[in-house]
Amino acid sequence: MSADAPATPVCLTRGGRPAFVVNVEVFLERDGRWLLIRRGAQEAHAPGMLAGVGGKVEVDGAGLDVLEETARREVAEEIGVDLTGAGLSYVESGFFVTDDGDPVVNVVFRGTMPPHAQPVVASAEEVEGFLWVTAEEAEGDPDCPLWTSRSLRRATAQIGTAR
């Protein structure tokens, strides 16, 4: 990389403004444990790694509460759980560049898994499997990247403060 090259990729809109993928990630808690997915082996970014459930905002889903609606859609698509009416709380947002070069704004939410919901691998291309862990257990897993561990710790810290 030359000294003149930008540190991160720059994508521009037709109007010349910076453009980003907007991703939403959800950490769901039940009885003090958190559901993490193992990303599918074919995923372009972080294949096989542990993450919250999530995905990109889609143009046809844009409107009011687009981030929360994206969170609910992704949870239904990936693990077959309906979060209609379930509360979601903002945890954090961040910026990263995917393994294949896309600049991404990531928005993280936390929620409580509905009492009788049973997650399943509903999209095998995106989700290889899932597990229920504490934040400490996630930190000790070699497949849990730093960013997932950090977001999970922040989601855990909100228990009792944002219900």
PDB file of C-alpha atoms in Angstrom, residues 28 35 37 53 71-84 113-114 116-124 126-127 130:
ATOM      1  CA  LEU A  28     -30.544 -12.712  22.335  1.00  0.00           C
ATOM      2  CA  LEU A  35     -27.372 -17.197  21.629  1.00  0.00           C
ATOM      3  CA  ILE A  37     -24.465 -18.293  15.686  1.00  0.00           C
ATOM      4  CA  VAL A  53     -27.710 -13.019  14.479  1.00  0.00           C
ATOM      5  CA  ALA A  71     -33.098  -7.205  13.204  1.00  0.00           C
ATOM      6  CA  ARG A  72     -36.462  -8.995  13.386  1.00  0.00           C
ATOM      7  CA  ARG A  73     -36.290 -10.091   9.724  1.00  0.00           C
ATOM      8  CA  GLU A  74     -32.763 -11.470  10.085  1.00  0.00           C
ATOM      9  CA  VAL A  75     -33.610 -13.385  13.274  1.00  0.00           C
ATOM     10  CA  ALA A  76     -36.602 -14.969  11.507  1.00  0.00           C
ATOM     11  CA  GLU A  77     -34.581 -15.781   8.370  1.00  0.00           C
ATOM     12  CA  GLU A  78     -31.517 -17.181  10.114  1.00  0.00           C
ATOM     13  CA  ILE A  79     -32.836 -18.960  13.224  1.00  0.00           C
ATOM     14  CA  GLY A  80     -36.596 -19.155  12.624  1.00  0.00           C
ATOM     15  CA  VAL A  81     -37.618 -17.078  15.655  1.00  0.00           C
ATOM     16  CA  ASP A  82     -40.419 -14.505  15.453  1.00  0.00           C
ATOM     17  CA  LEU A  83     -39.527 -11.382  17.455  1.00  0.00           C
ATOM     18  CA  THR A  84     -42.755  -9.539  16.651  1.00  0.00           C
ATOM     19  CA  MET A 113     -35.444 -14.728  23.457  1.00  0.00           C
ATOM     20  CA  PRO A 114     -39.230 -15.292  23.628  1.00  0.00           C
ATOM     21  CA  HIS A 116     -41.207 -20.726  24.091  1.00  0.00           C
ATOM     22  CA  ALA A 117     -39.115 -19.946  20.998  1.00  0.00           C
ATOM     23  CA  GLN A 118     -36.778 -22.695  19.856  1.00  0.00           C
ATOM     24  CA  PRO A 119     -34.103 -21.475  17.444  1.00  0.00           C
ATOM     25  CA  VAL A 120     -33.211 -23.670  14.480  1.00  0.00           C
ATOM     26  CA  VAL A 121     -30.750 -23.296  11.630  1.00  0.00           C
ATOM     27  CA  ALA A 122     -33.202 -21.807   9.125  1.00  0.00           C
ATOM     28  CA  SER A 123     -30.580 -20.612   6.626  1.00  0.00           C
ATOM     29  CA  ALA A 124     -27.768 -23.164   6.346  1.00  0.00           C
ATOM     30  CA  GLU A 126     -25.601 -18.163   6.557  1.00  0.00           C
ATOM     31  CA  VAL A 127     -25.680 -20.150   9.795  1.00  0.00           C
ATOM     32  CA  PHE A 130     -25.570 -21.947  17.159  1.00  0.00           C
TER      33      PHE A 130
END
